[in-house]
PDB file of C-alpha atoms in Angstrom:
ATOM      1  CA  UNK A 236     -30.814  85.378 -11.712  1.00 52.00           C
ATOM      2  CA  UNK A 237     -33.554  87.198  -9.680  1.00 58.00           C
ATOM      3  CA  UNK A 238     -35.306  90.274 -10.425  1.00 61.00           C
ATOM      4  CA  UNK A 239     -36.626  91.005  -7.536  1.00 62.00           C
ATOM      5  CA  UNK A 240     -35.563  94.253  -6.879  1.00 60.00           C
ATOM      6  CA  UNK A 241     -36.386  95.937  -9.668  1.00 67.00           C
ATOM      7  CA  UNK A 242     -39.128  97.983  -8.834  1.00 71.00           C
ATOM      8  CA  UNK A 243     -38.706 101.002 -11.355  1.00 75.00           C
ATOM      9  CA  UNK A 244     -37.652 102.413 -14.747  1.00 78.00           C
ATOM     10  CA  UNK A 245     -34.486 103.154 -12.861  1.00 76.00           C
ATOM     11  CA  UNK A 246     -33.550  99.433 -11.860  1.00 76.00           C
ATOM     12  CA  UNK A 247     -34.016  98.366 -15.870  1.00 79.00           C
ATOM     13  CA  UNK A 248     -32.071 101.053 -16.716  1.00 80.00           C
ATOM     14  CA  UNK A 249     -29.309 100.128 -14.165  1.00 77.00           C
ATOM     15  CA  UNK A 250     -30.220  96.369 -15.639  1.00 79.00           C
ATOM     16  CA  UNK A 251     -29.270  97.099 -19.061  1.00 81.00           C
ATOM     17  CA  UNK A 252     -25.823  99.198 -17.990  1.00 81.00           C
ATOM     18  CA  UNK A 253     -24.683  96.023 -15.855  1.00 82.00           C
ATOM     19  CA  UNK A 254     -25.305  98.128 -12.643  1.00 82.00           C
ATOM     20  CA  UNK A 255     -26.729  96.583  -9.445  1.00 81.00           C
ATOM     21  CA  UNK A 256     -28.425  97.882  -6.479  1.00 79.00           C
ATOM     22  CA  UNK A 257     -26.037  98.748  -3.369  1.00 77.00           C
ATOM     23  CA  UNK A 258     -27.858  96.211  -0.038  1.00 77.00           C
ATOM     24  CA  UNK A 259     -28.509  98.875   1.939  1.00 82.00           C
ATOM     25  CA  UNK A 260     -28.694 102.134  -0.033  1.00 81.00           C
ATOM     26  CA  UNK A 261     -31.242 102.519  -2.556  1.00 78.00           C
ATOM     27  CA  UNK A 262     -29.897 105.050  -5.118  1.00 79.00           C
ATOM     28  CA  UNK A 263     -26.316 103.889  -5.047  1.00 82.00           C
ATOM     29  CA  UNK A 264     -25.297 101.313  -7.669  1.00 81.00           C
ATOM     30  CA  UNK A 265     -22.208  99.506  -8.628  1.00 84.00           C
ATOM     31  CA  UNK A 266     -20.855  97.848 -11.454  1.00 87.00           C
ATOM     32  CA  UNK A 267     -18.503  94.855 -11.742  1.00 87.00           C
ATOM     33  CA  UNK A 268     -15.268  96.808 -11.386  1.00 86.00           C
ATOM     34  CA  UNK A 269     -16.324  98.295  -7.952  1.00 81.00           C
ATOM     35  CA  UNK A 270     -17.075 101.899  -9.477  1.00 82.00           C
ATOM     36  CA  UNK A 271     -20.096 103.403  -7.712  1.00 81.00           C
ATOM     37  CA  UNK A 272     -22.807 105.488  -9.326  1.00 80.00           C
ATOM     38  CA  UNK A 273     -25.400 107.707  -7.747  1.00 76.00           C
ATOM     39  CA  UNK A 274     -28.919 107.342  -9.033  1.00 81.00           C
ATOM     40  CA  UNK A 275     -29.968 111.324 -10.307  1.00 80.00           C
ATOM     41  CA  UNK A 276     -33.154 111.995 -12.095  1.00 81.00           C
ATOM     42  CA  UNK A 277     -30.670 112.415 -15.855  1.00 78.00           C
ATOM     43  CA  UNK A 278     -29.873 108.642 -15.315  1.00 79.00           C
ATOM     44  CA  UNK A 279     -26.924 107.289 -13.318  1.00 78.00           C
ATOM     45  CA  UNK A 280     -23.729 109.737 -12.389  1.00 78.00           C
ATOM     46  CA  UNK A 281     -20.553 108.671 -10.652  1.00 78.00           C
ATOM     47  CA  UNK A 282     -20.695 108.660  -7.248  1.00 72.00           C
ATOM     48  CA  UNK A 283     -17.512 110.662  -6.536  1.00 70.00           C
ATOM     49  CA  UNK A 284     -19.385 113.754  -8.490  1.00 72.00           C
ATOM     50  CA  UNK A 285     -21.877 113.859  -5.616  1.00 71.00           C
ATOM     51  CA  UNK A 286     -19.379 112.622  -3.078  1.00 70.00           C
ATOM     52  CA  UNK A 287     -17.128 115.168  -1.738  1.00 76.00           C
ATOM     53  CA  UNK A 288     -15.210 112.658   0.673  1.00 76.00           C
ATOM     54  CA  UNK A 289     -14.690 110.251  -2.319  1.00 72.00           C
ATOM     55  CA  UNK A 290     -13.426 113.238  -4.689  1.00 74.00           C
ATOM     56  CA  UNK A 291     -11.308 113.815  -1.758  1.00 82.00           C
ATOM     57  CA  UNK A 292     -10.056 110.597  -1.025  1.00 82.00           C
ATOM     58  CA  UNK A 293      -9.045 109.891  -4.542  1.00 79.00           C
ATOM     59  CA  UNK A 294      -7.422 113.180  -5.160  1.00 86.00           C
ATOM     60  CA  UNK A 295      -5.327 112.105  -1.840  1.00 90.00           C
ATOM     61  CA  UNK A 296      -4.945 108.863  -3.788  1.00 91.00           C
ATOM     62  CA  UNK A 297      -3.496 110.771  -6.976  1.00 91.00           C
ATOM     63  CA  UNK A 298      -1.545 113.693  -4.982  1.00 93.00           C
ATOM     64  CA  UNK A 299       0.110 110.323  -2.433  1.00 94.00           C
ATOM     65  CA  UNK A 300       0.372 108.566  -5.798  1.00 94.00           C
ATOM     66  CA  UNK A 301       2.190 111.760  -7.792  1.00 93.00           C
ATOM     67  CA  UNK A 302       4.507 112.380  -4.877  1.00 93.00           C
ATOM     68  CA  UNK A 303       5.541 108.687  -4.344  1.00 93.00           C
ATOM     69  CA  UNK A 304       6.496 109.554  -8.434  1.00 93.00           C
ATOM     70  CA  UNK A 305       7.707 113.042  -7.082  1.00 92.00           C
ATOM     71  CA  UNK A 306      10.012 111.279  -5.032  1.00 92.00           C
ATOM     72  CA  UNK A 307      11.599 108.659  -7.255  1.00 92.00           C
ATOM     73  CA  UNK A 308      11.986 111.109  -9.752  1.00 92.00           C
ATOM     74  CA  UNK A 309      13.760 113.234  -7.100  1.00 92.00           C
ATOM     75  CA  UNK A 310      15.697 110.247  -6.239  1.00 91.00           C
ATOM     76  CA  UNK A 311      16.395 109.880  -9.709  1.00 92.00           C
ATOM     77  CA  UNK A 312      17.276 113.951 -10.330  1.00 92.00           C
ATOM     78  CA  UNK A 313      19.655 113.440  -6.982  1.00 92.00           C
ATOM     79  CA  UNK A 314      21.549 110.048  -8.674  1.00 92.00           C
ATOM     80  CA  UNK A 315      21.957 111.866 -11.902  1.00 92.00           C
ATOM     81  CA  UNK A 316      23.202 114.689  -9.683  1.00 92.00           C
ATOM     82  CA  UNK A 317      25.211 113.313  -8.260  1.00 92.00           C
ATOM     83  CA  UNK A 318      26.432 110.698 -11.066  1.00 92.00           C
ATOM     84  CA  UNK A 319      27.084 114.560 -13.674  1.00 91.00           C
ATOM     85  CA  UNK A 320      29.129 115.618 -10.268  1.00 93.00           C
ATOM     86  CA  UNK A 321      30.884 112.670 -10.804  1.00 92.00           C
ATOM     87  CA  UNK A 322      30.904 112.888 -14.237  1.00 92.00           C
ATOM     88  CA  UNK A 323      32.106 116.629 -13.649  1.00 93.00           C
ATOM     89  CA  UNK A 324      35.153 115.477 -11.573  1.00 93.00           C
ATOM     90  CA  UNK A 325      36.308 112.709 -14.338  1.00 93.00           C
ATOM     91  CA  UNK A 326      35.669 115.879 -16.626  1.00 92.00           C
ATOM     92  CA  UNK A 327      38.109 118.076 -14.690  1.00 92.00           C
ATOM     93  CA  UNK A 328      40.933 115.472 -14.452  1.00 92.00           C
ATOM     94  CA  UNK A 329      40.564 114.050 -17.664  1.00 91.00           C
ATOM     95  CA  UNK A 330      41.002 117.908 -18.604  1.00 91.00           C
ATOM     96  CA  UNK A 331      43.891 118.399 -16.104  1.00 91.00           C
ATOM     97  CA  UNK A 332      45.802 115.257 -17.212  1.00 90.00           C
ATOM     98  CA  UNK A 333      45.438 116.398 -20.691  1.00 90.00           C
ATOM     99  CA  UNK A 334      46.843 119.689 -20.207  1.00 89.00           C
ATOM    100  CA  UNK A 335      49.990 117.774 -18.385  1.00 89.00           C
ATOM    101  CA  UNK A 336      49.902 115.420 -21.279  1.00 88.00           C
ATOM    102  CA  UNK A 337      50.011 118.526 -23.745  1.00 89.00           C
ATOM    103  CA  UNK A 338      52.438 120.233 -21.696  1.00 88.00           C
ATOM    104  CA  UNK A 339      54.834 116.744 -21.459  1.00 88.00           C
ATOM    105  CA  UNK A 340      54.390 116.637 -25.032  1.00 87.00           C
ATOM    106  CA  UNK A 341      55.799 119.992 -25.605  1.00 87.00           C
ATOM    107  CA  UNK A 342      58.444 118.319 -23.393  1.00 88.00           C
ATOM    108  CA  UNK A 343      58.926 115.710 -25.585  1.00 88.00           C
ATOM    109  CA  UNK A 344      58.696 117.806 -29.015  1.00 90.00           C
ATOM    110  CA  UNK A 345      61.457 119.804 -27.840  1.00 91.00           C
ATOM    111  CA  UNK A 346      63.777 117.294 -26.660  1.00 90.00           C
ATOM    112  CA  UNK A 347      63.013 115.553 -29.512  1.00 90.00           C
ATOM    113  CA  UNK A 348      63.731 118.099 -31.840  1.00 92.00           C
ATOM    114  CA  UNK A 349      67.474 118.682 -29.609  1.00 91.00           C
ATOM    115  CA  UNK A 350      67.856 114.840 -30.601  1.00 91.00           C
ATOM    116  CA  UNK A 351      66.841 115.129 -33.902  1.00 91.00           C
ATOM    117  CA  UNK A 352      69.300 118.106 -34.381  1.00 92.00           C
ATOM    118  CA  UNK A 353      72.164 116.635 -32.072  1.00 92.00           C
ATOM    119  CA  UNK A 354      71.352 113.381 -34.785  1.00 91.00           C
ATOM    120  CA  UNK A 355      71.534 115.411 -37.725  1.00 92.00           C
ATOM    121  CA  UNK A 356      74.990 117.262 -36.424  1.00 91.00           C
ATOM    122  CA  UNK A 357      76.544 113.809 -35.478  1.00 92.00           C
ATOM    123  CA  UNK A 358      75.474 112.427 -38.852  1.00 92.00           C
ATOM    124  CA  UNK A 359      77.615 115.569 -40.819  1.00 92.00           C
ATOM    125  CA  UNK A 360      80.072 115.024 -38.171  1.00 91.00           C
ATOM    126  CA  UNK A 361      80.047 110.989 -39.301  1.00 91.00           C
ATOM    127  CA  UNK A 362      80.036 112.333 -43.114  1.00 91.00           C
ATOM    128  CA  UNK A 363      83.099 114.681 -42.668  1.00 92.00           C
ATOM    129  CA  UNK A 364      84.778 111.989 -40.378  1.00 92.00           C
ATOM    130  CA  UNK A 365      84.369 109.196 -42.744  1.00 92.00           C
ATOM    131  CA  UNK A 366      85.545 111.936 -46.231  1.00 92.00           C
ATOM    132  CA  UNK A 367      88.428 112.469 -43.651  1.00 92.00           C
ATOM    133  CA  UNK A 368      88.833 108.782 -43.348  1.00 90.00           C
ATOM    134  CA  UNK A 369      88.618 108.070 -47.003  1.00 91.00           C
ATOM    135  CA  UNK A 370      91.048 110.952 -47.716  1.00 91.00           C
ATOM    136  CA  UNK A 371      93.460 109.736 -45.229  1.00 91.00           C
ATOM    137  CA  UNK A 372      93.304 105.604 -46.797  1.00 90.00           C
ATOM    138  CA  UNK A 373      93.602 107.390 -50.037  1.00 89.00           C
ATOM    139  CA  UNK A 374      96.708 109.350 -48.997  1.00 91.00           C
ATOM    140  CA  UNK A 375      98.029 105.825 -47.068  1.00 89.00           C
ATOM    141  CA  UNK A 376      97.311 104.235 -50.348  1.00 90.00           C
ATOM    142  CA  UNK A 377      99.601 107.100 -52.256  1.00 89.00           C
ATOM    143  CA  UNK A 378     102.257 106.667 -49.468  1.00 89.00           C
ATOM    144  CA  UNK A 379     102.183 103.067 -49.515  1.00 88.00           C
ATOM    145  CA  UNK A 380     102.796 103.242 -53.795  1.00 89.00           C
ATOM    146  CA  UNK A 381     105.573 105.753 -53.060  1.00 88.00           C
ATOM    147  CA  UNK A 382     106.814 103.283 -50.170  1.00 87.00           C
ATOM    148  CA  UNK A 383     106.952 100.535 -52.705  1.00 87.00           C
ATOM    149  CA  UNK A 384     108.024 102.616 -55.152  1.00 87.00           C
ATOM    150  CA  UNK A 385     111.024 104.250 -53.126  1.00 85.00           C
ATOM    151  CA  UNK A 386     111.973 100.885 -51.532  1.00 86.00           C
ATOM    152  CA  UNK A 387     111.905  99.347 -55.308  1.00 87.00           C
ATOM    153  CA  UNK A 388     114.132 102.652 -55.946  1.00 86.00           C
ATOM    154  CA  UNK A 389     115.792 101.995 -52.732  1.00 84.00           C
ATOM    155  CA  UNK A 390     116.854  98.255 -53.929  1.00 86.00           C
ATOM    156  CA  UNK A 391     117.674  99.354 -57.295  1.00 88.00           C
ATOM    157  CA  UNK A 392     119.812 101.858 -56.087  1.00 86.00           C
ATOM    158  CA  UNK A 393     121.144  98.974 -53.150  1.00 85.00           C
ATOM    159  CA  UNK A 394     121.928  97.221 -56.502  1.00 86.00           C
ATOM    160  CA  UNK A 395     123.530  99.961 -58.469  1.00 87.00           C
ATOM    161  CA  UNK A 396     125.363 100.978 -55.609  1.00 85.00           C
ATOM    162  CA  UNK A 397     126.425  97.451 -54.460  1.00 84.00           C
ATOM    163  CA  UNK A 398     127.547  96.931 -58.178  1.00 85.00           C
ATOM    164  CA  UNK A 399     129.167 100.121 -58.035  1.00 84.00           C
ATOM    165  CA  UNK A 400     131.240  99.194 -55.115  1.00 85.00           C
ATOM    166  CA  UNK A 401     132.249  95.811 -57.131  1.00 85.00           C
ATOM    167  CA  UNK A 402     133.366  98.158 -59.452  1.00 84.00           C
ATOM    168  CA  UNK A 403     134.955 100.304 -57.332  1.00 84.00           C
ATOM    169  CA  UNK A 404     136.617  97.218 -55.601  1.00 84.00           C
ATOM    170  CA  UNK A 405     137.320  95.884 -59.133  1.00 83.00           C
ATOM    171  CA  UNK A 406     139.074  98.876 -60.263  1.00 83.00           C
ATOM    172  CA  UNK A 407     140.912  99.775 -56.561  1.00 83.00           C
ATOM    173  CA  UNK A 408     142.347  95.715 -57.013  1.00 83.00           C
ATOM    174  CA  UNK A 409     143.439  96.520 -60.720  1.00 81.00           C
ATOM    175  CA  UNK A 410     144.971 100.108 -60.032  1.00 82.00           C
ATOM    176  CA  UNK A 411     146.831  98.421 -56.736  1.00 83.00           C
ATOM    177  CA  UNK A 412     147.458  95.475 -59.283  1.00 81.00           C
ATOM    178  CA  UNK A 413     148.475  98.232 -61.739  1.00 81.00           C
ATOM    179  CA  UNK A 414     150.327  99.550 -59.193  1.00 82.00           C
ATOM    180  CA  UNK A 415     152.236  96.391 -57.821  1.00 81.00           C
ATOM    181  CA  UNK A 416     152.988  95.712 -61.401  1.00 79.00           C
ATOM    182  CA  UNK A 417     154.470  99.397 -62.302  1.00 78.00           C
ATOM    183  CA  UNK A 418     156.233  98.998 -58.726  1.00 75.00           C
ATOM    184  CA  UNK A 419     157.569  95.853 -59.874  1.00 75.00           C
ATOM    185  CA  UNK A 420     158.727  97.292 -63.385  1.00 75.00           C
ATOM    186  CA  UNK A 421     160.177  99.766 -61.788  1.00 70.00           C
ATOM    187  CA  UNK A 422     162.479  98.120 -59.221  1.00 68.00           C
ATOM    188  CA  UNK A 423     165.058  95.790 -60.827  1.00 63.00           C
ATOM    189  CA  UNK A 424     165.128  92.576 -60.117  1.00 56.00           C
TER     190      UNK A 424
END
């Protein structure tokens, strides 16, 4: 490493901060990162403070910089935008299909409840159909016993009476025999 162009307190300075000489101006310095400093009699100052065109150019560098991040957060601001209108439209018929959901429901309540009711009317209807039923096997039941019971009746008195008329047939044969017999006394032979 040469040190031939150190030629005063400022160039050891500017040795011992890393700095080194600019080729063709002599207070201008720069370090390894490419930041320039201006040599001022306090020591070494960024250029930029001395340099209104380089305060300017980076201040164009940070306003192009902050609108470039101006604009994709705009972009961004529009997308959301436009992603809550979206959002806002789901919102609205998510809303309006609940409303016709609450409204079909009511629908459905009350038509269920007319079921439920018509259910509950058929079902006594059932009951008293079903007591009716029951009362009218009961009553067959009765008639049936008094069928049996009249046609046993009905045979016993078939009996009696055909026993009767055996009787009666009995006693009209003896009485003509009777008959035929006092007939016969009664004529002479």
């Amino acid at each position: 490493m040469s040190y031939q162009w150190i030629k005063s307190a400022y160039d050891i300075l500017a040795l011992a901060l890393n700095l080194r000489r600019h080729p063709t101006k002599n207070n201008i310095y720069a370090n390894k990162e490419g930041y320039h400093y201006i040599r001022t009699k306090w020591g070494f100052e960024p250029l930029e403070k001395y340099n209104l065109k380089i305060q300017l150019l980076r201040l164009e560098k940070k306003l192009n910089n902050l609108r470039t991040i101006f604009e994709d957060k705009q972009y961004e601001v529009d997308h959301l935008l436009r992603k809550r209108e979206g959002l806002t439209k789901q919102l609205e018929k998510a809303q309006e299909h609940s409303k016709s959901l609450k409204k079909e429901k009511g629908f459905l309540k009350k038509l269920l409840k007319e079921v439920l009711d018509k259910n509950t009317a058929l079902e006594k209807k059932s009951e008293r159909l079903l007591k009716n039923e029951e009362n009218q096997l009961g009553q067959i039941k009765r008639l049936k016993t008094a069928k049996e019971s009249l046609l046993e009746q009905h045979a016993n008195l078939a009996e009696k009476s055909r026993q009767q008329k055996e009787q009666i047939n009995a006693l009209q044969e003896l009485v003509s025999k009777l008959k035929q017999k006092k007939d016969n006394e009664l004529i002479p032979h």
